[in-house]
Short mmCIF file of C-alpha atoms and ligand atoms in Angstrom, two decimals:
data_model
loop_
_atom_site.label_atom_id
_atom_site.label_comp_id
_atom_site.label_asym_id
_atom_site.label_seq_id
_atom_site.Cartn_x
_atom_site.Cartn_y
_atom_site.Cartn_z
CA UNK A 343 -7.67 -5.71 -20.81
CA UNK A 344 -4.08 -4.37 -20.54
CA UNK A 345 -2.61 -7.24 -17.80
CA UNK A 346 -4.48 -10.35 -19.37
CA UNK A 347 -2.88 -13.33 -18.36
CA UNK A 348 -0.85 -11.67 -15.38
CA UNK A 349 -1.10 -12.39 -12.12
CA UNK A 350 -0.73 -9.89 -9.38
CA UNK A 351 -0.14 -9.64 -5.42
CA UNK A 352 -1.55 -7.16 -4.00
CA UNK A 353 -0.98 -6.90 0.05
CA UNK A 354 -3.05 -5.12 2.53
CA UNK A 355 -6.20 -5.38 -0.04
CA UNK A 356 -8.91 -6.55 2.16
CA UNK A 357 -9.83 -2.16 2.65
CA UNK A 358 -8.87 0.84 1.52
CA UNK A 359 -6.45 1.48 -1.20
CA UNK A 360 -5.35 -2.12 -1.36
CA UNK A 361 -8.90 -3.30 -2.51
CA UNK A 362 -9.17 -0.87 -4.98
CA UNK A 363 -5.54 -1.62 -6.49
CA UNK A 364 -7.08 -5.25 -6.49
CA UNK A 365 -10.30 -4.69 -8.14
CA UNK A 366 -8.71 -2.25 -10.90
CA UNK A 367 -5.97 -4.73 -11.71
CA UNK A 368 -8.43 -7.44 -11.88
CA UNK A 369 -10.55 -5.47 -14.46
CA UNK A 370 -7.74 -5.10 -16.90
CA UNK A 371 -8.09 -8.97 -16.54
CA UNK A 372 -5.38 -9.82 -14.03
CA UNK A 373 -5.93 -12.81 -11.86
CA UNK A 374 -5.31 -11.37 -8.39
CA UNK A 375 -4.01 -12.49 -4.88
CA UNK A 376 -5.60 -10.36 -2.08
CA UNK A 377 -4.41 -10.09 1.41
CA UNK A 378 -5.08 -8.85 4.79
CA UNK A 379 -7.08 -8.95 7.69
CA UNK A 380 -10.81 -8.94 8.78
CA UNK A 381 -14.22 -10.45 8.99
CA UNK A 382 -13.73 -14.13 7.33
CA UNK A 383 -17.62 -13.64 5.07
CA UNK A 384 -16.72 -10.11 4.05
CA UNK A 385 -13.78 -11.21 2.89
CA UNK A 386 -15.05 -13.99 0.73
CA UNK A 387 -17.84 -11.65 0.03
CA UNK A 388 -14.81 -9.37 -2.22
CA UNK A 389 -13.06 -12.04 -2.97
CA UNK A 390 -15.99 -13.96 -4.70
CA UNK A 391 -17.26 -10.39 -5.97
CA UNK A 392 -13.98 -9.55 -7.80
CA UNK A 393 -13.89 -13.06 -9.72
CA UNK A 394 -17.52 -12.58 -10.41
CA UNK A 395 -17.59 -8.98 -11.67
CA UNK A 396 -14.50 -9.17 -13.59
CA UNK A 397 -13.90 -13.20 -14.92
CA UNK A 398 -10.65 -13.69 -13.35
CA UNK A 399 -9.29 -16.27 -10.81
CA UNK A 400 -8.88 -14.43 -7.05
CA UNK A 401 -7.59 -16.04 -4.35
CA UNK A 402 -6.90 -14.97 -0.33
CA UNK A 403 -4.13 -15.34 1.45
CA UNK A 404 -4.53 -14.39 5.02
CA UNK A 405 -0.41 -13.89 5.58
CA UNK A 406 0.84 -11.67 8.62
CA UNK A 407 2.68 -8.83 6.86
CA UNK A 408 5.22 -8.91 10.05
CA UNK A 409 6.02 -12.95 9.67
CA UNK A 410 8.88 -13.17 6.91
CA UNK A 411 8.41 -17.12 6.69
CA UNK A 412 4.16 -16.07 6.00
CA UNK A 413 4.93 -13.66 3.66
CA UNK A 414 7.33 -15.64 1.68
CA UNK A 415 5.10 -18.79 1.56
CA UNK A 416 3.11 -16.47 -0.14
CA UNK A 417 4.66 -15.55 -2.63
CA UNK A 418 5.43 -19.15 -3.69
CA UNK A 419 1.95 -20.38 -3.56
CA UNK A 420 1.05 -17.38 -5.53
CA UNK A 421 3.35 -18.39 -8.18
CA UNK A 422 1.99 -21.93 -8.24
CA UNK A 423 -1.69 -21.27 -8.13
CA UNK A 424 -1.57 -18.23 -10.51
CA UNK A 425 1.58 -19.37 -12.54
CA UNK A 426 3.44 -16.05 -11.64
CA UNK A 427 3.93 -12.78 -10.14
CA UNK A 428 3.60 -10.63 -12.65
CA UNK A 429 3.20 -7.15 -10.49
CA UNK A 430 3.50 -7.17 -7.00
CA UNK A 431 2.09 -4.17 -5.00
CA UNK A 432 3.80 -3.89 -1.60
CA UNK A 433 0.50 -1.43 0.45
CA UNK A 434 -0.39 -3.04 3.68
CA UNK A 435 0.06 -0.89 6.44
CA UNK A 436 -0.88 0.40 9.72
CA UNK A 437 -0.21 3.88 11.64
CA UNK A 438 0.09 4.58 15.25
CA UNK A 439 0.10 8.46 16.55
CA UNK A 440 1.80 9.47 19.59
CA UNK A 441 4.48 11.77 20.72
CA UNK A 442 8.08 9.89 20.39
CA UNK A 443 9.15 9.77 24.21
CA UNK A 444 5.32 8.04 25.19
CA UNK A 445 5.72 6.03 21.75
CA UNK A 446 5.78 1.80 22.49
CA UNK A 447 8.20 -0.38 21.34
CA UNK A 448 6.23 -2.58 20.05
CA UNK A 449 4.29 -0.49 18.14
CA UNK A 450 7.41 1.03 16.56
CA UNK A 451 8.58 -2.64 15.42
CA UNK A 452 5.28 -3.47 14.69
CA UNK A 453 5.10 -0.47 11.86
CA UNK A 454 8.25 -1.35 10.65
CA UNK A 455 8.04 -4.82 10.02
CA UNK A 456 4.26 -4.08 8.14
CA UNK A 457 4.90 -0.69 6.31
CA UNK A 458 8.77 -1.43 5.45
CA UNK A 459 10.29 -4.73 5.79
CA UNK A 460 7.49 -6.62 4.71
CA UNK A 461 7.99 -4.79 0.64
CA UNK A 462 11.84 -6.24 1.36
CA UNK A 463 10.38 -9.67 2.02
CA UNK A 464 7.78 -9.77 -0.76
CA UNK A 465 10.24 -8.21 -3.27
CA UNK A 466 13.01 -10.83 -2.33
CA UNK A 467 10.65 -13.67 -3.23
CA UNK A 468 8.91 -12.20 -6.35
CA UNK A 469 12.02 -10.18 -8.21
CA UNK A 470 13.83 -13.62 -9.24
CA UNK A 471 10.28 -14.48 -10.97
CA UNK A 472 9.95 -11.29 -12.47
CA UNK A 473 13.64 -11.22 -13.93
CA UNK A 474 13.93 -14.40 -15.08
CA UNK A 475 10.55 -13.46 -16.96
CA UNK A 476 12.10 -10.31 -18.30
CA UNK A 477 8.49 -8.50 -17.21
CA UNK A 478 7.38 -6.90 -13.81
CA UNK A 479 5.90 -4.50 -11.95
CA UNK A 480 6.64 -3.63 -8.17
CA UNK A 481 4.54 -1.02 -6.92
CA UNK A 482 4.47 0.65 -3.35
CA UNK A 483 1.91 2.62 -1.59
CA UNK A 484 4.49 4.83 -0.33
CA UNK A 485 2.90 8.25 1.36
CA UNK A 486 3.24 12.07 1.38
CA UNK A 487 5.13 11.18 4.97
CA UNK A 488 7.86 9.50 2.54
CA UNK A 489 8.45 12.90 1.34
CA UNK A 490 7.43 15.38 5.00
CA UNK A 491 7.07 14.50 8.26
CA UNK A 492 3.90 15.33 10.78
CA UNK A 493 4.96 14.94 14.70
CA UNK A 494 3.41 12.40 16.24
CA UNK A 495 4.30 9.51 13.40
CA UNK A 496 8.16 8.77 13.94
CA UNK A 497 7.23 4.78 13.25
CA UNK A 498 5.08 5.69 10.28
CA UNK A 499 7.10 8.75 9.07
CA UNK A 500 10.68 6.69 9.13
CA UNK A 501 8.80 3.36 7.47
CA UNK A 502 7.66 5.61 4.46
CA UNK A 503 10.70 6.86 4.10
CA UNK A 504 12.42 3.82 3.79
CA UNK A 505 10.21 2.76 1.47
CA UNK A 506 10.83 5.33 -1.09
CA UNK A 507 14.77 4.34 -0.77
CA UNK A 508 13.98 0.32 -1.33
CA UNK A 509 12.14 1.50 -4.29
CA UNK A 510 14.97 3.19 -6.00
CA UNK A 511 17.42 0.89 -4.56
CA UNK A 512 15.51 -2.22 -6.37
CA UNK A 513 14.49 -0.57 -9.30
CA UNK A 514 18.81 -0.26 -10.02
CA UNK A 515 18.84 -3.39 -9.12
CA UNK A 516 16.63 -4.53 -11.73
CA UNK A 517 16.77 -2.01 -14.04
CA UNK A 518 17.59 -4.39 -17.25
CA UNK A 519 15.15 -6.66 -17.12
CA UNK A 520 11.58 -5.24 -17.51
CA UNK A 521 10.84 -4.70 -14.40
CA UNK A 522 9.81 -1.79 -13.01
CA UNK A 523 9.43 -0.39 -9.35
CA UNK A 524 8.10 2.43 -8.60
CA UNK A 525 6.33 3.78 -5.13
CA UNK A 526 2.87 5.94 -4.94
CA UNK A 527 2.86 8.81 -2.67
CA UNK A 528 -1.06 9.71 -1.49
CA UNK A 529 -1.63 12.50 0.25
CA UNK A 530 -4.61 11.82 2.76
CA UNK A 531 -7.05 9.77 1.02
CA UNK A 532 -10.12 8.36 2.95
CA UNK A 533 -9.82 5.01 3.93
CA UNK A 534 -10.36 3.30 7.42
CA UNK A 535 -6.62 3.91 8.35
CA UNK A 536 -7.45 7.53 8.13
CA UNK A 537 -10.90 7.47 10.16
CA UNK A 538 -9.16 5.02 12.79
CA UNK A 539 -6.27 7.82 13.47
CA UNK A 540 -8.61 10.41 14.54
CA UNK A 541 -9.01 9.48 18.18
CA UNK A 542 -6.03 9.52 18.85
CA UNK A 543 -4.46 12.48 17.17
CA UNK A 544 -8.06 14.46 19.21
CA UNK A 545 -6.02 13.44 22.20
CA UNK A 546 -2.43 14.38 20.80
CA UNK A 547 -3.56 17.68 19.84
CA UNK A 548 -6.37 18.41 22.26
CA UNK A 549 -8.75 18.82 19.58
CA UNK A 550 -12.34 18.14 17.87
CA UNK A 551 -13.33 15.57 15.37
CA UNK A 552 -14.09 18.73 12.92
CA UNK A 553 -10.39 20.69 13.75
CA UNK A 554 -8.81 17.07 13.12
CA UNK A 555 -10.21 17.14 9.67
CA UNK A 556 -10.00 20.32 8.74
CA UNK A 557 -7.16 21.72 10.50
CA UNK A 558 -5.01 18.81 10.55
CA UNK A 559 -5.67 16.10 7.88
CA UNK A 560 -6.94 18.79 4.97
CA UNK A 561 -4.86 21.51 6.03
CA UNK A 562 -1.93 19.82 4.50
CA UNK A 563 -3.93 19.25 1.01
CA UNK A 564 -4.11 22.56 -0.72
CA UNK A 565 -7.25 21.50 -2.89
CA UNK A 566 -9.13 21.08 0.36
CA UNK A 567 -10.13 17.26 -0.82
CA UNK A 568 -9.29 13.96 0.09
CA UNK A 569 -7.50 11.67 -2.24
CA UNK A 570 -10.52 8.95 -3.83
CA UNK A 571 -8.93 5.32 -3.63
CA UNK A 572 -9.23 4.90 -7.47
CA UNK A 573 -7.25 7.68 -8.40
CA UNK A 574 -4.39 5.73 -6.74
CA UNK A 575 -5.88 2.33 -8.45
CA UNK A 576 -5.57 4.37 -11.73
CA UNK A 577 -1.83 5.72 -11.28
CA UNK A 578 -1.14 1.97 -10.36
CA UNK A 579 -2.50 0.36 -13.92
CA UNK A 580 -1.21 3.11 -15.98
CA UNK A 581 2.50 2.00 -13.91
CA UNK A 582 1.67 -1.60 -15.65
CA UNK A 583 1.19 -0.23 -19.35
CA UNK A 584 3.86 -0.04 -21.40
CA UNK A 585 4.01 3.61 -21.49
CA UNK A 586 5.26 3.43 -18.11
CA UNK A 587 8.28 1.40 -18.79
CA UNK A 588 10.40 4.12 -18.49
CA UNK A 589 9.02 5.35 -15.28
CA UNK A 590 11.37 3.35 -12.26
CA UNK A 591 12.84 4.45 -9.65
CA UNK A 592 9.97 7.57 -8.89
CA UNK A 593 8.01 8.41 -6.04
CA UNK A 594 4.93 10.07 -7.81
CA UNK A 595 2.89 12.28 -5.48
CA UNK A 596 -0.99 11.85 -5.43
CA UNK A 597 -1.49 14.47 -2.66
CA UNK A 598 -3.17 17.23 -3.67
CA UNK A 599 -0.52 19.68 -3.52
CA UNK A 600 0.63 19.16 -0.30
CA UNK A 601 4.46 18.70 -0.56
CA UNK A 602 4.72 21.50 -3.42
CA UNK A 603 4.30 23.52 -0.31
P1 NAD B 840 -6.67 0.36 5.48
O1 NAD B 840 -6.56 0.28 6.96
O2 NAD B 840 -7.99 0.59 4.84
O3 NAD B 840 -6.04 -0.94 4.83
C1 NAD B 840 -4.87 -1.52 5.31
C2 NAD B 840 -4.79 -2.95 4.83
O4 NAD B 840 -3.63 -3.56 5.38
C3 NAD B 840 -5.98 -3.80 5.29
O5 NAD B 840 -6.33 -4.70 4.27
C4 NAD B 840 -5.41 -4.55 6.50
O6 NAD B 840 -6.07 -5.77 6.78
C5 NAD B 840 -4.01 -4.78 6.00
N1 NAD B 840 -3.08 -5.13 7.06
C6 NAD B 840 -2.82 -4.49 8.23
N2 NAD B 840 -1.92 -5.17 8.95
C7 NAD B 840 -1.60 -6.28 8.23
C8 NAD B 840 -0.73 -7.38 8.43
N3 NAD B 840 0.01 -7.50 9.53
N4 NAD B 840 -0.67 -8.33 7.47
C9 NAD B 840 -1.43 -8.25 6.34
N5 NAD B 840 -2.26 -7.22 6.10
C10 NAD B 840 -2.34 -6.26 7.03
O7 NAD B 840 -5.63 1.48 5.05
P2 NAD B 840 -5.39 2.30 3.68
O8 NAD B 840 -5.61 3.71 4.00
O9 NAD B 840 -6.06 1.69 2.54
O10 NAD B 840 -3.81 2.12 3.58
C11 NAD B 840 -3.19 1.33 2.61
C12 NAD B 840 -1.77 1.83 2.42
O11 NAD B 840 -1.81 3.18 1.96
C13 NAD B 840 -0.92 1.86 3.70
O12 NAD B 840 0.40 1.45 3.40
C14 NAD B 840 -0.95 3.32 4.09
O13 NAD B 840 0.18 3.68 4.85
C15 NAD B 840 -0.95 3.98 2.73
N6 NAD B 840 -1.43 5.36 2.71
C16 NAD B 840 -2.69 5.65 3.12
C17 NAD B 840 -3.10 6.98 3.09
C18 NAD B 840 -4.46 7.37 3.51
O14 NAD B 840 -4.69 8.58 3.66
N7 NAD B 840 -5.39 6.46 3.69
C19 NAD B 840 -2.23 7.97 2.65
C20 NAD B 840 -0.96 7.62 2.25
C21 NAD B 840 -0.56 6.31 2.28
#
């Protein structure tokens, strides 16, 4: 029970990645703040599950990743409920495939504010915390598109890439005081984000459910296998031990290969 008496915020953790970052911090014996969208009882259905299966305090907040005022409310009530934030992990997001001339506006400020700006806002809130505490952890679900680009994701593509430059920028910033920020970099790891872009990139690329998969997503993964959401979860609590407190400032690849090519 490495993180005992810590309290983490984990964004974006009502699917995917983000619930499994939640659940394996919680088992180490954080208390945990989850986040995100979807249906209200299976919500409370994870949330009630994760104090249950692992004896720790976990509360929702429902906070828009693209409203500052939202995400920095909280934050705060994180901090009051929970008595701190301990380790912050910045992984809501959303993608949006299309070529860059038909690409809308909207979505383009849409991604931006969820996948990049919202890390700024949560960071800004949490890092005085963290410092003053002389212990944190800032973690970001980065992505191999922080690293390569795939046409058809200029929104997604340019918010992972900022993302890895926050990361190093803060983790200067911060660099004396125990904290610690660091950004994940998954190759394609299956998860409703992943499922939901499919459609779409069948009409981008004129192509079949099975070419998608194969020819597209996996094609880019030399081991020919999708990332599993708790190998991420796992890189994420070994960034909390204390053999990781030398490890800021990285974007570690989870990708199966992909951008050694
Ligand atoms: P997912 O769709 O399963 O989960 C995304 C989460 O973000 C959900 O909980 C959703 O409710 C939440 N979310 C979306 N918009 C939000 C908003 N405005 N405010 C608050 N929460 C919001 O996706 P996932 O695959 O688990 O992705 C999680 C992170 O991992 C994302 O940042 C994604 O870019 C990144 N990533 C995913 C893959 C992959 O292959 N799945 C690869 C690399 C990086």
């Amino acid at each position: 029970m490495s993180l005992a008496k810590r309290a983490a915020v984990v964004t974006g953790s009502t699917s995917g990645i983000g619930l499994a970052y939640a659940r394996a911090l919680a088992a180490e014996g954080a208390n945990v703040v989850i986040n995100g969208f979807g249906d209200k009882d299976a919500i409370e259905k994870e949330r009630a599950g994760i104090e249950k299966d692992f004896g720790v305090k976990c509360l929702y907040d429902g906070a828009d990743m693209s409203k500052p005022a939202e995400i920095a409310a909280m934050i705060g009530n994180a901090e009051k409920a929970l008595g701190s934030v301990d380790v912050l992990v910045n992984n809501a997001g959303i993608q949006f495939v299309s070529p860059v001339e038909d690409f809308p506006i909207e979505k383009w400020d849409q991604i931006i504010a969820i996948n990049l700006s919202s890390a700024f806002h949560t960071i800004r809130a949490a890092a005085p915390g963290m410092k003053a505490r002389k212990w944190g952890r800032i973690i970001n679900t980065a992505s191999a598109h922080s690293l390569v680009a795939s046409p058809f994701k200029s929104a997604y593509v340019s918010a992972k890439h900022g993302i890895a430059g926050l990361t190093k920028t803060v983790a200067l910033e911060v660099a004396t005081f125990g904290v610690t920020v660091n950004c994940i970099s998954p190759g394609y790891v299956w998860t409703p984000l992943v499922e939901k872009q499919i459609p779409d990139t069948m009409k981008a690329r004129n192509m079949t459910k099975e070419q998608v998969m194969n020819d597209v997503l996996l094609a880019a993964q030399p081991t020919k296998q999708f990332v599993t959401v708790e190998q991420v979860a796992a890189l994420a609590i070994f960034l909390c031990s204390d053999a990781a407190a030398n490890i800021t400032g990285a974007n570690i690849s989870m990708d199966g290969g992909w951008t050694a090519a």
